[in-house]
Coordinates of N, CA, C and O in Angstrom, one line a residue:
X1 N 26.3 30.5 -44.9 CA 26.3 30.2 -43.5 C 27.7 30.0 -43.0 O 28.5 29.2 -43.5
X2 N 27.8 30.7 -42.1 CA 29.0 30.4 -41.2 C 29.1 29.2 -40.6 O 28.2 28.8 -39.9
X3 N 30.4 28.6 -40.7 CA 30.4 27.5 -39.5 C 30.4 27.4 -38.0 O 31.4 27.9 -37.5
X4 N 29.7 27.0 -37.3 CA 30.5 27.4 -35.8 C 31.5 26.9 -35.5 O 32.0 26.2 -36.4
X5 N 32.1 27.0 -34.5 CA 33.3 26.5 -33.7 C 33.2 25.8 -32.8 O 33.1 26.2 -31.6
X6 N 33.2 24.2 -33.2 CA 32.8 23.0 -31.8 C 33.8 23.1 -30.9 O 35.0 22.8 -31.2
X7 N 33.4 23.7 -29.5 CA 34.5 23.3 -28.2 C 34.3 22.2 -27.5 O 33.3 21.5 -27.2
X8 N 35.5 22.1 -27.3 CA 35.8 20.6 -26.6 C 34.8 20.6 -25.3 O 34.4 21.8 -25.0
X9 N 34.5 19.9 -24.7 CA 33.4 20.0 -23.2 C 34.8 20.0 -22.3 O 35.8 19.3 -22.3
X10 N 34.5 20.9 -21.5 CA 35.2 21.1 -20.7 C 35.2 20.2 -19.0 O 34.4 20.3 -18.0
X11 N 36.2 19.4 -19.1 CA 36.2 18.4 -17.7 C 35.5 18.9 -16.6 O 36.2 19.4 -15.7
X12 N 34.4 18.9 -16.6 CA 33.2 19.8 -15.3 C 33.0 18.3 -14.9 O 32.9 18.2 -13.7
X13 N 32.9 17.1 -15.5 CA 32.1 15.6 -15.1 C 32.7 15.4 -13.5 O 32.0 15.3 -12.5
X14 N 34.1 15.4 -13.4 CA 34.9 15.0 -12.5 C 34.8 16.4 -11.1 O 34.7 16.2 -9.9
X15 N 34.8 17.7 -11.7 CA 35.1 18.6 -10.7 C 33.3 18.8 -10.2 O 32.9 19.7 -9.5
X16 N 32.7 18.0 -10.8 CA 31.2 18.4 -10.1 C 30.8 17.1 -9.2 O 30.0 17.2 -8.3
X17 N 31.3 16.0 -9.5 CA 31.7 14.8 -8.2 C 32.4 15.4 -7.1 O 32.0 15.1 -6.0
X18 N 33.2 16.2 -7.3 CA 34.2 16.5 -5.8 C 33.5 17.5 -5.2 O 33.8 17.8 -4.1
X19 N 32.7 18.2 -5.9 CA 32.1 20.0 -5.8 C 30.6 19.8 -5.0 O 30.0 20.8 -4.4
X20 N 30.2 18.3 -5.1 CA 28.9 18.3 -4.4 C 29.2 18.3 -2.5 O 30.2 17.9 -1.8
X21 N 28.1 18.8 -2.3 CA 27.7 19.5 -1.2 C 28.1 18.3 -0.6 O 28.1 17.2 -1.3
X22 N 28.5 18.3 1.1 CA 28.1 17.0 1.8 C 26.4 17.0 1.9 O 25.6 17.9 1.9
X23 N 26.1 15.4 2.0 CA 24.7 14.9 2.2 C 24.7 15.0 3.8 O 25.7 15.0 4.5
X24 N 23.2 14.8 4.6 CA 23.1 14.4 6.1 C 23.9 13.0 6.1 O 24.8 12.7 6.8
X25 N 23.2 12.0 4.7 CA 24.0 10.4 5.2 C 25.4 10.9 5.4 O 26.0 10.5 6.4
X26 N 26.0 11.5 4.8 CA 27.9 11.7 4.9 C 28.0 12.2 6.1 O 28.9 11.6 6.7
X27 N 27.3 13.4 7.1 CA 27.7 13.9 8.1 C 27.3 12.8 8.8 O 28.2 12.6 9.5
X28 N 26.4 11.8 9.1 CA 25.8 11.6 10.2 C 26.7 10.0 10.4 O 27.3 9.4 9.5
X29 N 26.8 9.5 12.2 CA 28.2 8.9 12.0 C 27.4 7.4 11.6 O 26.2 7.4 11.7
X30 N 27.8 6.4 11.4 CA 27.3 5.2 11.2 C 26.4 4.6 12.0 O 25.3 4.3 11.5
X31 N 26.7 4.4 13.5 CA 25.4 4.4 14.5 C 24.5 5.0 14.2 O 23.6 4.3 13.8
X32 N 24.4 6.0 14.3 CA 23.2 7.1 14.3 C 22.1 6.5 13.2 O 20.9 6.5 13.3
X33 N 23.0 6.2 12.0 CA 22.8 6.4 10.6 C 21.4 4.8 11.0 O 20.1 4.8 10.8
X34 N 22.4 3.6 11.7 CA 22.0 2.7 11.6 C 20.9 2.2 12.6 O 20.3 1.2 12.3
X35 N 20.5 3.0 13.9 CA 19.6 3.6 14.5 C 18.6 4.5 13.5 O 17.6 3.8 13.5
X36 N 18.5 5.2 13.0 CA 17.6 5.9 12.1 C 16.4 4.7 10.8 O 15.3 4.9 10.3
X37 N 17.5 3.5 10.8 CA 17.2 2.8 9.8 C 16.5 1.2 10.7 O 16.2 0.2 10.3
X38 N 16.5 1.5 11.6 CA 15.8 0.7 12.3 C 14.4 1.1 13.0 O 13.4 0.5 13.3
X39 N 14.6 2.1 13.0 CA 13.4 3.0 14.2 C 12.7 3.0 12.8 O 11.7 2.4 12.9
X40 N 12.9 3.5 11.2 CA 12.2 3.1 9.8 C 11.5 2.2 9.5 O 10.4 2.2 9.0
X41 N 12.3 0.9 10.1 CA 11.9 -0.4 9.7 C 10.7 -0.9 10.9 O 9.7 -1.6 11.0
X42 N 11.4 0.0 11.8 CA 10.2 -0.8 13.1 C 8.9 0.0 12.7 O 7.9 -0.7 12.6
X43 N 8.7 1.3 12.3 CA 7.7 2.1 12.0 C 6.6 1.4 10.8 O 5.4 1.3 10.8
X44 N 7.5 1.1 10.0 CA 7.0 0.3 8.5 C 6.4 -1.2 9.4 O 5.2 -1.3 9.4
X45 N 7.1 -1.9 9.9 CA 6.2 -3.1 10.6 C 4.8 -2.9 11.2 O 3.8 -3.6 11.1
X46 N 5.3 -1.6 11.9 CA 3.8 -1.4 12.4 C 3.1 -1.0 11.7 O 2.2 -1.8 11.6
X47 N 2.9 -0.1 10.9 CA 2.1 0.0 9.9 C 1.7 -1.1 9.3 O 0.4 -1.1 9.3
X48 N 2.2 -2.1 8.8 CA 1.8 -3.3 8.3 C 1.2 -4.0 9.3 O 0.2 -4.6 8.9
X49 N 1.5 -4.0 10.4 CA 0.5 -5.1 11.2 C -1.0 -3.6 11.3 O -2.0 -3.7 10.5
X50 N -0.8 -2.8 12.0 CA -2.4 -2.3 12.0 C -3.0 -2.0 10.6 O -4.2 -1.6 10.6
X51 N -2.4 -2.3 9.5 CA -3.5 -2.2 8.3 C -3.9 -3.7 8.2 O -5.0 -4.1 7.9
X52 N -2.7 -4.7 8.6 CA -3.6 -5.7 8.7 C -4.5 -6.2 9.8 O -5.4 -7.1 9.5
X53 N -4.4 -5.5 11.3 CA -5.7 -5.7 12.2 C -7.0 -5.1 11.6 O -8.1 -5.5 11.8
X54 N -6.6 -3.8 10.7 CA -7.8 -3.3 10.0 C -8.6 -4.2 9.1 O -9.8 -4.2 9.2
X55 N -7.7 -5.0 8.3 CA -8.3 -5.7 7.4 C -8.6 -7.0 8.4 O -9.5 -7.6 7.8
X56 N -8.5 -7.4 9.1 CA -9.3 -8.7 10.2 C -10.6 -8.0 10.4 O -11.7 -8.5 10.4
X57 N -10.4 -6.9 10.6 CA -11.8 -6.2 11.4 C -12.7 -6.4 10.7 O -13.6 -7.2 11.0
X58 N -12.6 -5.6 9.2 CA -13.1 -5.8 8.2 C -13.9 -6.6 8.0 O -15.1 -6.4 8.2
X59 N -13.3 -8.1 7.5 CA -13.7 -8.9 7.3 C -14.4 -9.9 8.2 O -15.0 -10.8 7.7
X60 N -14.3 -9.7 9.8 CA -14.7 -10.0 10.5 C -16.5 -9.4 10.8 O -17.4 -10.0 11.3
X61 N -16.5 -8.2 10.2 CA -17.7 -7.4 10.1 C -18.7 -8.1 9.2 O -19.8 -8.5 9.5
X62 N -17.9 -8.0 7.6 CA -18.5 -8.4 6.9 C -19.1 -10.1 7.1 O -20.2 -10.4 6.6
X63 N -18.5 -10.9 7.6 CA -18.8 -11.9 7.8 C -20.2 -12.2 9.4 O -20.9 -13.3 9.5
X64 N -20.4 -11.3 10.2 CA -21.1 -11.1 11.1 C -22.6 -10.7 10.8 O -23.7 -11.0 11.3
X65 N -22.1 -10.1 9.9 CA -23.1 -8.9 9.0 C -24.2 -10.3 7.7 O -25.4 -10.1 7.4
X66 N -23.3 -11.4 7.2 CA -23.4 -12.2 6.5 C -24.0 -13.2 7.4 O -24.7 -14.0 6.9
X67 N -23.6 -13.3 8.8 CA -24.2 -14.1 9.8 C -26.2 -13.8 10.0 O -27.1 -14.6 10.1
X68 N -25.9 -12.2 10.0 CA -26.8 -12.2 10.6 C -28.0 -12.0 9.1 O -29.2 -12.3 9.2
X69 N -27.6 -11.6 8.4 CA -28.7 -11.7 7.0 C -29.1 -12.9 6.8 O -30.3 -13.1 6.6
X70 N -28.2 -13.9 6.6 CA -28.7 -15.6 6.6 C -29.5 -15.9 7.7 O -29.5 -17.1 7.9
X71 N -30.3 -15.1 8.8 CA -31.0 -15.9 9.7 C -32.3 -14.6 9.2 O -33.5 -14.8 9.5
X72 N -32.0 -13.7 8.7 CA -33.3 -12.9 8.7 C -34.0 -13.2 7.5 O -33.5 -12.8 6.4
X73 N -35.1 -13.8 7.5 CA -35.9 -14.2 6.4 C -36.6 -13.1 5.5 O -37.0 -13.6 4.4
X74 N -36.9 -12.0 5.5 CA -37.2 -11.6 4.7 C -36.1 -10.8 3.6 O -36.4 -10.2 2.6
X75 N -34.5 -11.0 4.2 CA -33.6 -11.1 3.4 C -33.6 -11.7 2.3 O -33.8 -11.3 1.2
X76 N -33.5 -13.0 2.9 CA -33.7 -14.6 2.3 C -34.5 -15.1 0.8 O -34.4 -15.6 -0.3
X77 N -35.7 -14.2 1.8 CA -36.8 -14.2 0.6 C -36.5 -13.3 -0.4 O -36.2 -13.7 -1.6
X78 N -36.5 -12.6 -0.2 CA -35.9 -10.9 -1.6 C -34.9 -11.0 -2.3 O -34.7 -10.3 -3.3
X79 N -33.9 -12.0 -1.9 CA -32.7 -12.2 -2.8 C -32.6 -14.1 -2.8 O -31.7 -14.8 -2.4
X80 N -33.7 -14.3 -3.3 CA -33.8 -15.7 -3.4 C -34.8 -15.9 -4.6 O -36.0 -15.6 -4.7
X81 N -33.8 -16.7 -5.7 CA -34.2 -16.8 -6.7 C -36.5 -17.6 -7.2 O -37.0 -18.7 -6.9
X82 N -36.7 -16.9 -7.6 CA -38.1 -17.3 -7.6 C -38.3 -18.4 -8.5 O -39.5 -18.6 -8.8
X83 N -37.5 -19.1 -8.9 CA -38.1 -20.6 -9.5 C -38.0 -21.4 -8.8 O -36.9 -22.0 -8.6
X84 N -39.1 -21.8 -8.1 CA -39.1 -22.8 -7.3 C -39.1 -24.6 -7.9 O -39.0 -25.6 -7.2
X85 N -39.3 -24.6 -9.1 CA -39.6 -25.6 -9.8 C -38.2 -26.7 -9.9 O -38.1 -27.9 -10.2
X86 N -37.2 -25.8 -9.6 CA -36.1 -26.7 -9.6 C -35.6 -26.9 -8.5 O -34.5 -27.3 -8.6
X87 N -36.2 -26.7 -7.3 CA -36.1 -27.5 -5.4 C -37.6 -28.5 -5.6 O -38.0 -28.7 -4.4
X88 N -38.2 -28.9 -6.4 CA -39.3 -29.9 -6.7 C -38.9 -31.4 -6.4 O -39.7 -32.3 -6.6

């Protein structure tokens, strides 16, 4: 078997840092940048408040719904345990 010939790596580390493309963050001027990151943040808030009016709804249902089963008796009766021996 022949040996190969190890080459040195050739300094590409450094010339591929300077060689990248500009990004939008690099063109875009600081304002802009810092407007973009707010109008984000305000978007994400709202999001978070209507998944949380969702989840009020929700549970506001379920508990209406729990209102109105506890007054209908033949609920009552069907999911109420049948030993009466221990309300004696």
């Amino acid at each position: 078997m022949a040996k190969s010939k190890r080459r040195a790596p050739a300094p590409k580390a450094q010339a591929q840092a300077q060689d990248q493309p500009a990004t939008l963050k690099d063109l875009l001027s600081s304002d802009v940048l810092a407007k973009l990151k707010a109008q984000a943040d305000e978007a994400k808030a709202a999001e978070a408040a209507r998944k949380e009016q969702e989840r009020l709804q929700a549970e506001e249902a379920r508990k209406a719904e729990q209102r109105r089963r506890d007054n209908d008796f033949e609920y009552l009766l069907n999911n109420s345990s049948m030993d009466w021996k221990k309300h004696k």
